[in-house]
Amino acid sequence: MDEGTDVSLTIAQVVLRLRGSHLHSQLERQAKECLHQPEIKLEFLKEDVRAFLKTSGWEKKLENAVYREMHVQPPPSLPTAPPEHLKEPLAYMRGAQASWETRIHKSLNSMCTELGVSLARKRPAVEQKELANKWNEMGTDETDLSRFRPVYAPKDFLEVLIGLRNSNHHGSEEVSAQSHWGLIQVPLNVRDVPQMREVYPELSLTNGQLGIDDNAHLHPDLFESKHVDMGKKVVSEQDSAAAQQYSRQGCPTGLRANLWALILNSTNQSQDVMHYEQLKAGVIQYDLLVDNLIYKDVKLTASNDDYYFVFEDFLYQVLLCFSRDTAVLEHFGYNSASPPKAFIQGNVEVEECAVVYPPNGVIPFHGFSMYVAPLCFLYNEPSKLYSVFREMYIRYFFRLHSISSSPSGIVSLCLQFERLLQAHLPQLFYHLRQIGAQPLRIAFKWMVRAFSGYLSTDQLLLLWDRVLGYDSLEIVAVLAAAVFAFRAENLMEVTSLASAEAVLADLSTLKVMPLIQIFLFATAI
Amino acid sequence: MNGVVLKKTQDTLGRVLKKTPLTEKLLSKPPFRYLHDILSEVITTTGFMKGLYGENELKSGNVKDKDAKITFLQKAIDVVVMVSGEILSVKPSRIVAGHEPEKTNELLQAIAKCCLGKMSSEEAVKQVLAEESKSQLEPKSKAGTSRSQDKENREGRERHSDKEQERREKKELTECCGNQDRKDQKDQKDQKDQKDQKDQKDQKDPVQPKDQGQHGHQKRSERDEKTCVRYKCGLLNTIQDVLQQRPGWVEVKDDGEWDFNWCDVSWLRENFDHSFMEEHVRICHFRNHYELTWKNLMVKNLKRYRKILEREAGGMEASRCDFFPRTFELPSEYYIFVEEFKRSPGSTWIMKPVARSQGKGIFLFRKLKDITDWKKDGSRPEEQKNDTPVESYVVQRYIENPYLISGRKFDLRVYVLVTSYIPLKAWLYRDGFARFSNTRFSLCSLDDQYVHLTNVAVQKTAPDYDPEKGCKWQIQQLRRYLTAKHGSETVEAVFTDIDNIFVRSLQSVQKIIINDKHCFELYGYDILLDQNLKPWLIEVNASPSFTASSPEDYELKHQLLEDTLHIVDMEGRLTGKEKRVGGYDLMWNDGPVSREDTSLGRLGSSCFTANTHLGCVNDRKKQLRGLLKPFPGQKKI
């Protein structure tokens, strides 16, 4: 297939997706309205309307929308590929994901039966009113959650990943210098450091970095103020692509909220607010079993965090709405996971009575709320916070808990982490392996949460700047390896998994950018 | 041979010996003759181990054969072990054979420690001599002696150890903190720093035991006078730890003379006027500190200051003082208050007792009836009615639109240190915290005082208070949060406004506070932000709570107090021209202080940047290392 058809295929797909969108109708209305303006001449109608849309900023909006579509859903390389290949091309991955889902659903169902709660119920009017009244202070509610337990924790998920095998690939069981010493035993292509240097040129030692070059001891005029000025310009241009490129060197604290929204094209328009209000109404009307899981998770994680505890209420406001958002279902088109189905009472196994449960198709696990918590730092209107989170989720976070071969998927990240560590610190890897402290057993929980809750907030946001900037979670695996490298000396002295965990228990003092930069660019290869 | 060990010997023993040279070459392979010289000089100059050796033994020519040398050294070791309580693993036979130079150095260090600590060796010498004469009677002596000496040692150690045990524990505690610091340091990938720090600690050790000796010595020598600070401390919390851990500082109990007094305000009231204070003495409150720290007087002073400004500098300048809510003193201003109350119907007011702190006795009201009830006063206990007529209260317009983060109200606690009122010299600490109310803010639940008061002291009694959480953010976190929401320009303006509050409030009492060069004061400012990001001064505390609610909190307060002591500078390590000491930045020095480093880069522009860094990075360790001369007797590396 030549490039020409490739491009036209993409165009056709994007056009298809944007047609009928809100933006489409807005553009049409703008075009119609501008006809009344004197500078639009009938003889040059097409050019004039175009010029108008350009100067009034609508062209930029369209560009950003197209840019988003290109990111969210890459077109299939073969037009004839079946839809499940778009979800996940490798059959054994699809199979593993399917059986993992079955396990989760069973666990959820057995909890239902055990506790005698239904998956969903309509709230009586009194309860609805009560909930509406305390929408802003749901955290003060002291319901008994002791009976509920998280459906699964990252640890359980790791066991599944360790068990992954490609039936077409025979790996030898013996340990040799060539073999992979880690826990992940599937053949996926991950980058080595020289390749990474090519992909992450902006992080090289000669480039200014927020998170390094904004240090108080350097003169503020050197890099930071120039970078801040540039950032302001990017924001005023309202250009998603520029914002994304900019973010690779870090976003200044004061501009980050705007820049991220721009990269994600979440420009909180009135329809976003409306959408959020609808979801909120849904929460108030119906009580779902997953709500309890969300409450429980927030209480267990964010509320106990020294920093995020403040945001408890925001987290409920976002996560409860998220669970009702059927727009999230769209991402299952390219996610290896599939939304679970529930059957309306009495109609078991009748396809027509099947509904997706929860409505967004995502079952929260232990630590899920930490995907939202850092965003509370940036946005204080719930609707804005919500739309940014949803976009982050359907672009990145879903990949951290579904089994796929995507380079940003958790399997690749794990493998990437292990390969980097084995290649650069073989002694350390070998030592840890010998004492029964497989590095991945420690690093997995960091990666599943993209380090949220482990790093200090400012550092976490600097890391996520790069995730957005490179449109990839790969950097998360690099950081995990860099953390091991940084504490290697102490790790070489430990003699058990517990003491290795202790050495790596507190990451809150780490500075992420120097670690990543040193690991990628200042290590001999 | 480890250079660090050598250096330590040179540093410690070097302060005892004048004649015998302590060269690296000699110390790294000390011949017996050399050790003999050292011991002889120690005995003659300090009197330590006096009487241990006979005339004969003191002439090195007489101690020739191996056994004599071993006996000679063994005696010294025994005495040192008994006196210092240290466990020395060095063997005389190995020393004589020229082995174990490190352990020999340890012995020398221990000797130096005993001398510097002015420890008495009298008892120990007697015992060793007694053992010696006994062993001379018994032929199979050597092994027996050392064993029985071991026992003696242990006993001796136990006798010595009460004080020491305590001290050790404390040292361990410091070291724990130190370790944590070190871990942080390490994370800043500064391995070298880490090593430096460790070395510094090693250096510090020999100084500490000096404290111990002083209890026994009534008469303090000239030299001691300079190196040790006698302190008195009336509080039992973080400050106690900080004072105890400071090298060369000794606690004075009861009525002993002191050089430094961290007292509470009641002590001040009772004793200040009767005490004569020498030039170098320092105390942690100004005589009439209440002019600023009592809520009624603070407002009175601010109102007066505002009037003066209005007359002398105009309304613009005076309006810079409008950072305190409308406030009246009760009962004296009751009628003015009622008028004001009626002018603004529906508003909420807050009542606070003037001289109580930590949120005690505070309530909110919206109806005048609530306060007339209070005026009639059913709530006050009987005995109070008799002696003081009515406890003074201030009634203050309640700030009804506080800035909320995720629906929660918070206030800021910031620390300001004043070392002089005339001229006014004030320092602002970089760290501080935002205290969140545990419940959500709304004006509907007026009775729920937990919502409205962000004092940690009040919060602690809330039923669902979780001490683990502490409900606090570091002020750095808050500053970042606000920057993320409002941009850096806005936030800089907010912090400039907050600086203004500190300076104006101090100026309002500048001429009223009795300036006294013996006094300094560490104020805890409580600031509230409203929705428009305008900062309001709620109150100033003279005795801010130094009781820590969490490990981070402890660390913050510990560092704050340490830096306070650095500035008060009993040890004379500063030049007096510093603009920054640890976490403190000089905010006002008889006029605003500018941040020189930025003005350098922007020459020509007339804009003034104040030297304040509230909520900025606090890299105090690094700064202090560069700034401070080492503690007296402690060598800088």
mmCIF file of N, CA, C and O in Angstrom, chain A residues 215-286:
data_model
loop_
_atom_site.group_PDB
_atom_site.id
_atom_site.type_symbol
_atom_site.label_atom_id
_atom_site.label_comp_id
_atom_site.label_asym_id
_atom_site.label_seq_id
_atom_site.Cartn_x
_atom_site.Cartn_y
_atom_site.Cartn_z
ATOM 1 N N ASN A 215 16.305 25.181 38.562
ATOM 2 C CA ASN A 215 16.842 25.160 39.907
ATOM 3 C C ASN A 215 17.114 26.573 40.409
ATOM 4 O O ASN A 215 17.551 27.430 39.669
ATOM 5 N N ALA A 216 16.855 26.762 41.693
ATOM 6 C CA ALA A 216 16.937 28.099 42.285
ATOM 7 C C ALA A 216 18.329 28.726 42.165
ATOM 8 O O ALA A 216 18.464 29.934 42.177
ATOM 9 N N HIS A 217 19.341 27.883 42.009
ATOM 10 C CA HIS A 217 20.688 28.457 42.025
ATOM 11 C C HIS A 217 21.099 29.045 40.693
ATOM 12 O O HIS A 217 22.004 29.847 40.604
ATOM 13 N N LEU A 218 20.427 28.580 39.650
ATOM 14 C CA LEU A 218 20.763 29.135 38.355
ATOM 15 C C LEU A 218 20.064 30.473 38.211
ATOM 16 O O LEU A 218 19.036 30.732 38.812
ATOM 17 N N HIS A 219 20.627 31.272 37.392
ATOM 18 C CA HIS A 219 20.003 32.564 37.163
ATOM 19 C C HIS A 219 18.682 32.341 36.427
ATOM 20 O O HIS A 219 18.629 31.599 35.450
ATOM 21 N N PRO A 220 17.606 32.953 36.911
ATOM 22 C CA PRO A 220 16.302 32.681 36.316
ATOM 23 C C PRO A 220 16.229 33.050 34.834
ATOM 24 O O PRO A 220 15.414 32.513 34.100
ATOM 25 N N ASP A 221 17.082 33.976 34.402
ATOM 26 C CA ASP A 221 17.013 34.386 32.998
ATOM 27 C C ASP A 221 17.521 33.319 32.044
ATOM 28 O O ASP A 221 17.262 33.356 30.859
ATOM 29 N N LEU A 222 18.290 32.375 32.599
ATOM 30 C CA LEU A 222 18.979 31.456 31.704
ATOM 31 C C LEU A 222 18.038 30.642 30.837
ATOM 32 O O LEU A 222 18.017 30.767 29.639
ATOM 33 N N PHE A 223 17.277 29.786 31.463
ATOM 34 C CA PHE A 223 16.408 28.943 30.653
ATOM 35 C C PHE A 223 14.945 29.179 30.985
ATOM 36 O O PHE A 223 14.111 29.342 30.099
ATOM 37 N N GLU A 224 14.675 29.253 32.275
ATOM 38 C CA GLU A 224 13.292 29.216 32.711
ATOM 39 C C GLU A 224 12.457 30.353 32.141
ATOM 40 O O GLU A 224 11.392 30.111 31.585
ATOM 41 N N SER A 225 12.958 31.572 32.242
ATOM 42 C CA SER A 225 12.101 32.687 31.845
ATOM 43 C C SER A 225 11.861 32.658 30.331
ATOM 44 O O SER A 225 10.789 32.985 29.851
ATOM 45 N N LYS A 226 12.869 32.223 29.592
ATOM 46 C CA LYS A 226 12.699 32.103 28.152
ATOM 47 C C LYS A 226 11.623 31.046 27.850
ATOM 48 O O LYS A 226 10.751 31.229 27.008
ATOM 49 N N HIS A 227 11.728 29.955 28.587
ATOM 50 C CA HIS A 227 10.798 28.855 28.384
ATOM 51 C C HIS A 227 9.372 29.272 28.765
ATOM 52 O O HIS A 227 8.410 28.916 28.081
ATOM 53 N N VAL A 228 9.272 30.048 29.848
ATOM 54 C CA VAL A 228 7.946 30.513 30.273
ATOM 55 C C VAL A 228 7.337 31.428 29.205
ATOM 56 O O VAL A 228 6.161 31.296 28.859
ATOM 57 N N ASP A 229 8.153 32.321 28.675
ATOM 58 C CA ASP A 229 7.645 33.211 27.621
ATOM 59 C C ASP A 229 7.145 32.416 26.425
ATOM 60 O O ASP A 229 6.079 32.694 25.872
ATOM 61 N N MET A 230 7.930 31.432 26.061
ATOM 62 C CA MET A 230 7.544 30.555 24.963
ATOM 63 C C MET A 230 6.214 29.883 25.282
ATOM 64 O O MET A 230 5.321 29.794 24.424
ATOM 65 N N GLY A 231 6.062 29.431 26.522
ATOM 66 C CA GLY A 231 4.835 28.755 26.934
ATOM 67 C C GLY A 231 3.625 29.654 26.791
ATOM 68 O O GLY A 231 2.561 29.221 26.331
ATOM 69 N N LYS A 232 3.800 30.914 27.156
ATOM 70 C CA LYS A 232 2.680 31.852 27.043
ATOM 71 C C LYS A 232 2.262 32.009 25.586
ATOM 72 O O LYS A 232 1.086 32.097 25.257
ATOM 73 N N LYS A 233 3.264 32.025 24.747
ATOM 74 C CA LYS A 233 2.993 32.165 23.324
ATOM 75 C C LYS A 233 2.212 30.948 22.809
ATOM 76 O O LYS A 233 1.237 31.084 22.066
ATOM 77 N N VAL A 234 2.658 29.784 23.237
ATOM 78 C CA VAL A 234 1.983 28.551 22.805
ATOM 79 C C VAL A 234 0.520 28.581 23.239
ATOM 80 O O VAL A 234 -0.378 28.256 22.462
ATOM 81 N N VAL A 235 0.295 29.007 24.481
ATOM 82 C CA VAL A 235 -1.083 29.054 24.974
ATOM 83 C C VAL A 235 -1.905 30.037 24.149
ATOM 84 O O VAL A 235 -3.045 29.754 23.779
ATOM 85 N N SER A 236 -1.326 31.174 23.844
ATOM 86 C CA SER A 236 -2.108 32.168 23.103
ATOM 87 C C SER A 236 -2.379 31.711 21.667
ATOM 88 O O SER A 236 -3.368 32.080 21.068
ATOM 89 N N GLU A 237 -1.487 30.894 21.112
ATOM 90 C CA GLU A 237 -1.701 30.374 19.765
ATOM 91 C C GLU A 237 -2.778 29.288 19.717
ATOM 92 O O GLU A 237 -3.296 28.959 18.649
ATOM 93 N N GLN A 238 -3.052 28.678 20.869
ATOM 94 C CA GLN A 238 -4.065 27.618 20.950
ATOM 95 C C GLN A 238 -3.800 26.488 19.952
ATOM 96 O O GLN A 238 -4.697 26.011 19.261
ATOM 97 N N ASP A 239 -2.565 26.030 19.921
ATOM 98 C CA ASP A 239 -2.195 24.999 18.967
ATOM 99 C C ASP A 239 -1.804 23.723 19.715
ATOM 100 O O ASP A 239 -0.805 23.688 20.430
ATOM 101 N N SER A 240 -2.605 22.666 19.548
ATOM 102 C CA SER A 240 -2.355 21.415 20.276
ATOM 103 C C SER A 240 -0.970 20.858 20.001
ATOM 104 O O SER A 240 -0.243 20.460 20.907
ATOM 105 N N ALA A 241 -0.606 20.820 18.721
ATOM 106 C CA ALA A 241 0.661 20.197 18.357
ATOM 107 C C ALA A 241 1.835 20.942 18.962
ATOM 108 O O ALA A 241 2.766 20.332 19.488
ATOM 109 N N ALA A 242 1.768 22.271 18.925
ATOM 110 C CA ALA A 242 2.842 23.067 19.506
ATOM 111 C C ALA A 242 2.923 22.822 21.012
ATOM 112 O O ALA A 242 4.006 22.685 21.579
ATOM 113 N N ALA A 243 1.759 22.756 21.657
ATOM 114 C CA ALA A 243 1.732 22.539 23.103
ATOM 115 C C ALA A 243 2.362 21.199 23.447
ATOM 116 O O ALA A 243 3.102 21.075 24.420
ATOM 117 N N GLN A 244 2.073 20.216 22.620
ATOM 118 C CA GLN A 244 2.622 18.898 22.884
ATOM 119 C C GLN A 244 4.152 18.900 22.768
ATOM 120 O O GLN A 244 4.857 18.380 23.618
ATOM 121 N N GLN A 245 4.620 19.514 21.722
ATOM 122 C CA GLN A 245 6.066 19.605 21.533
ATOM 123 C C GLN A 245 6.698 20.352 22.710
ATOM 124 O O GLN A 245 7.712 19.941 23.259
ATOM 125 N N TYR A 246 6.053 21.435 23.108
ATOM 126 C CA TYR A 246 6.559 22.264 24.196
ATOM 127 C C TYR A 246 6.676 21.464 25.491
ATOM 128 O O TYR A 246 7.634 21.585 26.243
ATOM 129 N N SER A 247 5.678 20.636 25.723
ATOM 130 C CA SER A 247 5.594 19.896 26.982
ATOM 131 C C SER A 247 6.764 18.936 27.181
ATOM 132 O O SER A 247 7.044 18.502 28.290
ATOM 133 N N ARG A 248 7.464 18.619 26.101
ATOM 134 C CA ARG A 248 8.593 17.690 26.228
ATOM 135 C C ARG A 248 9.694 18.239 27.110
ATOM 136 O O ARG A 248 10.455 17.494 27.707
ATOM 137 N N GLN A 249 9.803 19.550 27.169
ATOM 138 C CA GLN A 249 10.810 20.137 28.048
ATOM 139 C C GLN A 249 10.203 20.601 29.370
ATOM 140 O O GLN A 249 10.849 21.280 30.150
ATOM 141 N N GLY A 250 8.966 20.222 29.596
ATOM 142 C CA GLY A 250 8.335 20.535 30.869
ATOM 143 C C GLY A 250 7.451 21.755 30.785
ATOM 144 O O GLY A 250 7.751 22.704 30.066
ATOM 145 N N CYS A 251 6.326 21.728 31.511
ATOM 146 C CA CYS A 251 5.420 22.868 31.551
ATOM 147 C C CYS A 251 5.654 23.647 32.840
ATOM 148 O O CYS A 251 5.764 23.051 33.897
ATOM 149 N N PRO A 252 5.706 24.983 32.754
ATOM 150 C CA PRO A 252 5.795 25.789 33.975
ATOM 151 C C PRO A 252 4.514 25.602 34.801
ATOM 152 O O PRO A 252 3.429 25.477 34.221
ATOM 153 N N THR A 253 4.659 25.590 36.107
ATOM 154 C CA THR A 253 3.519 25.343 36.991
ATOM 155 C C THR A 253 2.314 26.205 36.645
ATOM 156 O O THR A 253 1.194 25.733 36.585
ATOM 157 N N GLY A 254 2.575 27.494 36.402
ATOM 158 C CA GLY A 254 1.468 28.410 36.174
ATOM 159 C C GLY A 254 0.751 28.202 34.846
ATOM 160 O O GLY A 254 -0.363 28.681 34.656
ATOM 161 N N LEU A 255 1.375 27.516 33.913
ATOM 162 C CA LEU A 255 0.767 27.348 32.592
ATOM 163 C C LEU A 255 0.296 25.927 32.344
ATOM 164 O O LEU A 255 -0.373 25.644 31.348
ATOM 165 N N ARG A 256 0.654 25.025 33.240
ATOM 166 C CA ARG A 256 0.433 23.613 32.962
ATOM 167 C C ARG A 256 -1.031 23.276 32.700
ATOM 168 O O ARG A 256 -1.352 22.558 31.748
ATOM 169 N N ALA A 257 -1.913 23.830 33.510
ATOM 170 C CA ALA A 257 -3.329 23.500 33.366
ATOM 171 C C ALA A 257 -3.804 23.820 31.950
ATOM 172 O O ALA A 257 -4.452 23.000 31.293
ATOM 173 N N ASN A 258 -3.432 25.005 31.475
ATOM 174 C CA ASN A 258 -3.830 25.403 30.120
ATOM 175 C C ASN A 258 -3.183 24.537 29.056
ATOM 176 O O ASN A 258 -3.830 24.128 28.097
ATOM 177 N N LEU A 259 -1.905 24.284 29.239
ATOM 178 C CA LEU A 259 -1.178 23.530 28.221
ATOM 179 C C LEU A 259 -1.702 22.097 28.108
ATOM 180 O O LEU A 259 -1.889 21.591 27.005
ATOM 181 N N TRP A 260 -1.953 21.479 29.222
ATOM 182 C CA TRP A 260 -2.447 20.100 29.177
ATOM 183 C C TRP A 260 -3.822 20.041 28.510
ATOM 184 O O TRP A 260 -4.087 19.175 27.690
ATOM 185 N N ALA A 261 -4.673 20.985 28.890
ATOM 186 C CA ALA A 261 -6.008 20.996 28.292
ATOM 187 C C ALA A 261 -5.898 21.174 26.784
ATOM 188 O O ALA A 261 -6.642 20.567 26.012
ATOM 189 N N LEU A 262 -4.917 21.968 26.389
ATOM 190 C CA LEU A 262 -4.706 22.211 24.972
ATOM 191 C C LEU A 262 -4.205 20.946 24.269
ATOM 192 O O LEU A 262 -4.707 20.561 23.206
ATOM 193 N N ILE A 263 -3.237 20.289 24.876
ATOM 194 C CA ILE A 263 -2.706 19.055 24.285
ATOM 195 C C ILE A 263 -3.826 18.037 24.131
ATOM 196 O O ILE A 263 -3.931 17.343 23.121
ATOM 197 N N LEU A 264 -4.664 17.956 25.149
ATOM 198 C CA LEU A 264 -5.717 16.944 25.146
ATOM 199 C C LEU A 264 -6.958 17.421 24.403
ATOM 200 O O LEU A 264 -7.937 16.693 24.281
ATOM 201 N N ASN A 265 -6.922 18.658 23.953
ATOM 202 C CA ASN A 265 -8.058 19.285 23.286
ATOM 203 C C ASN A 265 -9.321 19.248 24.164
ATOM 204 O O ASN A 265 -10.416 19.038 23.686
ATOM 205 N N SER A 266 -9.117 19.399 25.471
ATOM 206 C CA SER A 266 -10.262 19.454 26.398
ATOM 207 C C SER A 266 -10.523 20.910 26.726
ATOM 208 O O SER A 266 -10.131 21.399 27.760
ATOM 209 N N THR A 267 -11.128 21.592 25.810
ATOM 210 C CA THR A 267 -11.289 23.026 26.002
ATOM 211 C C THR A 267 -12.650 23.346 26.585
ATOM 212 O O THR A 267 -13.397 24.129 26.019
ATOM 213 N N ASN A 268 -12.950 22.672 27.659
ATOM 214 C CA ASN A 268 -14.139 22.891 28.466
ATOM 215 C C ASN A 268 -15.203 23.814 27.883
ATOM 216 O O ASN A 268 -15.483 24.877 28.404
ATOM 217 N N GLN A 269 -15.791 23.363 26.827
ATOM 218 C CA GLN A 269 -16.857 24.175 26.279
ATOM 219 C C GLN A 269 -18.148 23.850 27.003
ATOM 220 O O GLN A 269 -18.210 22.921 27.796
ATOM 221 N N SER A 270 -19.141 24.626 26.637
ATOM 222 C CA SER A 270 -20.402 24.478 27.373
ATOM 223 C C SER A 270 -20.935 23.050 27.288
ATOM 224 O O SER A 270 -21.524 22.545 28.231
ATOM 225 N N GLN A 271 -20.682 22.363 26.157
ATOM 226 C CA GLN A 271 -21.261 21.016 26.080
ATOM 227 C C GLN A 271 -20.571 20.052 27.046
ATOM 228 O O GLN A 271 -21.173 19.089 27.493
ATOM 229 N N ASP A 272 -19.303 20.340 27.372
ATOM 230 C CA ASP A 272 -18.636 19.513 28.370
ATOM 231 C C ASP A 272 -19.292 19.683 29.739
ATOM 232 O O ASP A 272 -19.480 18.724 30.481
ATOM 233 N N VAL A 273 -19.607 20.941 30.055
ATOM 234 C CA VAL A 273 -20.268 21.210 31.330
ATOM 235 C C VAL A 273 -21.609 20.487 31.376
ATOM 236 O O VAL A 273 -21.967 19.849 32.368
ATOM 237 N N MET A 274 -22.325 20.576 30.237
ATOM 238 C CA MET A 274 -23.638 19.930 30.176
ATOM 239 C C MET A 274 -23.506 18.421 30.361
ATOM 240 O O MET A 274 -24.237 17.799 31.126
ATOM 241 N N HIS A 275 -22.544 17.865 29.657
ATOM 242 C CA HIS A 275 -22.298 16.434 29.750
ATOM 243 C C HIS A 275 -22.023 16.032 31.202
ATOM 244 O O HIS A 275 -22.584 15.068 31.719
ATOM 245 N N TYR A 276 -21.201 16.846 31.853
ATOM 246 C CA TYR A 276 -20.872 16.530 33.237
ATOM 247 C C TYR A 276 -22.111 16.578 34.124
ATOM 248 O O TYR A 276 -22.332 15.710 34.966
ATOM 249 N N GLU A 277 -22.947 17.582 33.900
ATOM 250 C CA GLU A 277 -24.154 17.709 34.716
ATOM 251 C C GLU A 277 -25.083 16.509 34.521
ATOM 252 O O GLU A 277 -25.718 16.028 35.467
ATOM 253 N N GLN A 278 -25.143 16.018 33.289
ATOM 254 C CA GLN A 278 -25.956 14.828 33.029
ATOM 255 C C GLN A 278 -25.443 13.630 33.813
ATOM 256 O O GLN A 278 -26.206 12.873 34.418
ATOM 257 N N LEU A 279 -24.128 13.483 33.778
ATOM 258 C CA LEU A 279 -23.536 12.358 34.501
ATOM 259 C C LEU A 279 -23.819 12.464 35.987
ATOM 260 O O LEU A 279 -24.126 11.487 36.669
ATOM 261 N N LYS A 280 -23.724 13.691 36.476
ATOM 262 C CA LYS A 280 -23.971 13.934 37.884
ATOM 263 C C LYS A 280 -25.402 13.511 38.229
ATOM 264 O O LYS A 280 -25.642 12.845 39.247
ATOM 265 N N ALA A 281 -26.341 13.882 37.358
ATOM 266 C CA ALA A 281 -27.734 13.488 37.575
ATOM 267 C C ALA A 281 -27.842 11.963 37.619
ATOM 268 O O ALA A 281 -28.588 11.396 38.429
ATOM 269 N N GLY A 282 -27.068 11.300 36.747
ATOM 270 C CA GLY A 282 -27.064 9.841 36.741
ATOM 271 C C GLY A 282 -26.590 9.268 38.063
ATOM 272 O O GLY A 282 -27.131 8.266 38.556
ATOM 273 N N VAL A 283 -25.587 9.893 38.627
ATOM 274 C CA VAL A 283 -25.070 9.414 39.922
ATOM 275 C C VAL A 283 -26.143 9.555 40.983
ATOM 276 O O VAL A 283 -26.353 8.663 41.809
ATOM 277 N N ILE A 284 -26.812 10.692 40.941
ATOM 278 C CA ILE A 284 -27.810 10.942 41.969
ATOM 279 C C ILE A 284 -28.986 9.977 41.851
ATOM 280 O O ILE A 284 -29.533 9.517 42.849
ATOM 281 N N GLN A 285 -29.344 9.618 40.607
ATOM 282 C CA GLN A 285 -30.496 8.732 40.424
ATOM 283 C C GLN A 285 -30.209 7.285 40.796
ATOM 284 O O GLN A 285 -31.024 6.623 41.416
ATOM 285 N N TYR A 286 -29.044 6.810 40.380
ATOM 286 C CA TYR A 286 -28.770 5.380 40.551
ATOM 287 C C TYR A 286 -27.584 5.132 41.470
ATOM 288 O O TYR A 286 -26.596 5.860 41.445
#
